[in-house]
Coordinates of C-alpha atoms in Angstrom, one line a residue:
M287 CA 39.4 -5.7 7.7
N288 CA 38.6 -7.8 10.7
G289 CA 39.9 -5.5 13.5
M290 CA 42.9 -7.8 14.3
T291 CA 46.5 -6.6 14.7
D292 CA 49.6 -8.5 14.1
D293 CA 50.9 -8.0 17.6
P294 CA 50.2 -11.0 19.8
V295 CA 49.1 -10.3 23.3
N296 CA 49.2 -13.1 25.8
G297 CA 49.4 -15.6 23.0
R298 CA 46.4 -14.2 21.2
F299 CA 46.0 -11.4 18.7
A300 CA 44.8 -8.0 20.1
T301 CA 41.9 -6.2 18.6
R302 CA 41.7 -2.6 17.8
F303 CA 38.2 -2.4 19.2
P304 CA 37.7 -1.7 22.9
A305 CA 36.7 -4.5 25.1
R306 CA 33.2 -4.3 26.6
N307 CA 34.1 -5.4 30.0
G308 CA 34.8 -3.8 33.3
L309 CA 33.8 -0.2 34.0
S310 CA 33.7 0.7 30.3
G311 CA 31.3 -2.1 29.5
Q312 CA 29.1 -1.3 32.4
L313 CA 29.0 2.4 31.4
W314 CA 28.1 1.5 27.8
T315 CA 25.4 -0.9 28.9
L316 CA 23.9 1.8 31.1
F317 CA 24.2 4.3 28.2
W318 CA 22.1 2.0 26.0
L319 CA 19.6 1.3 28.7
L320 CA 19.3 5.0 29.3
A321 CA 18.8 5.6 25.6
L322 CA 16.0 3.0 25.5
L323 CA 14.4 4.6 28.6
Q324 CA 14.5 8.0 26.9
V325 CA 12.6 6.6 24.0
V326 CA 10.0 4.9 26.2
D327 CA 9.6 8.1 28.3
L328 CA 8.9 10.2 25.2
A329 CA 6.5 7.6 23.8
T330 CA 4.5 7.1 27.0
T331 CA 4.5 10.8 27.6
Y332 CA 3.2 11.5 24.1
F333 CA 0.5 8.8 24.4
A334 CA -0.6 10.1 27.9
I335 CA -1.0 13.6 26.6
V336 CA -2.7 12.7 23.3
T337 CA -5.2 10.5 25.1
K338 CA -5.8 13.2 27.7
V339 CA -4.9 10.7 30.5
A340 CA -2.3 13.1 31.9
H341 CA -0.4 16.2 31.2
E342 CA 3.3 17.0 31.2
G343 CA 4.5 17.3 34.8
N344 CA 7.8 19.0 34.0
A345 CA 7.1 22.7 33.7
F346 CA 10.2 23.3 31.6
L347 CA 9.0 20.7 29.0
T348 CA 5.3 21.6 29.0
G349 CA 5.5 23.9 25.9
L350 CA 8.2 21.8 24.2
V351 CA 6.8 18.3 24.3
F352 CA 5.3 18.3 20.8
T353 CA 8.2 20.2 19.2
P354 CA 11.3 18.7 17.7
L355 CA 13.2 20.2 20.7
A356 CA 12.1 17.5 23.1
P357 CA 13.8 14.6 21.4
V358 CA 16.7 16.8 20.5
L359 CA 17.3 17.7 24.1
K360 CA 17.2 14.0 25.1
A361 CA 19.6 13.2 22.2
F362 CA 21.9 16.0 23.3
A363 CA 22.0 14.6 26.9
L364 CA 22.8 11.1 25.5
V365 CA 25.6 12.6 23.3
F366 CA 27.0 14.4 26.4
L367 CA 26.9 11.1 28.4
A368 CA 28.7 9.3 25.5
I369 CA 31.4 12.0 25.5
L370 CA 31.8 11.6 29.3
I371 CA 32.1 7.8 28.9
V372 CA 34.8 8.1 26.2
R373 CA 36.7 10.7 28.2
S374 CA 36.4 8.8 31.4
T375 CA 37.5 5.4 30.0
N376 CA 40.3 6.9 27.9
G377 CA 41.6 9.7 30.1
G378 CA 40.2 8.9 33.6
R379 CA 38.3 12.2 33.8
P380 CA 35.7 12.1 35.1
A381 CA 36.7 9.2 37.3
P382 CA 35.0 6.1 35.8
A383 CA 33.8 4.8 39.1
R384 CA 32.1 8.1 39.9
L385 CA 30.6 8.3 36.4
L386 CA 29.3 4.7 36.9
V387 CA 27.5 5.8 40.1
A388 CA 26.0 8.8 38.3
A389 CA 24.9 6.7 35.4
R390 CA 23.3 4.2 37.7
V391 CA 21.4 6.9 39.6
T392 CA 20.2 8.4 36.3
V393 CA 19.0 5.0 35.1
V394 CA 17.1 4.4 38.3
L395 CA 15.5 7.8 38.1
Y396 CA 14.4 7.2 34.5
L397 CA 13.1 3.8 35.4
A398 CA 10.9 5.5 38.0
I399 CA 9.8 8.1 35.5
V400 CA 8.9 5.4 32.9
L401 CA 7.2 3.3 35.6
N402 CA 5.1 6.3 36.6
N403 CA 4.1 6.9 33.0
V404 CA 3.1 3.3 32.6
I405 CA 1.1 3.4 35.8
V406 CA -0.7 6.5 34.7
L407 CA -1.6 4.9 31.4
R408 CA -2.8 1.7 33.0
P409 CA -6.6 1.3 32.5
H410 CA -8.6 1.8 35.6

């Protein structure tokens, strides 16, 4: 099965797969960027703690960092974002433009967190 339908649209065949352009494409791009940043955040945090270069600065996560709950919480947040993206692009709630702003802010915040982790790990 190639994902093509028999209904021509604008002289071409339509696909059953969603297009990755517009707001939807931007949201999914930010989703995958955020997923990557989550992995890098965990890896750099683990490395900083194990090498005793730093300690966990988030009081909520201090006791959870080396438990399976830390990656599970990050995965749960990503699943929640994926659900929001699907609901937003299919049903308009939350408004895709507002979700795009929230996703961009979240990515910028995580870029700052990861950059801080890398700076802390930088040899002096």
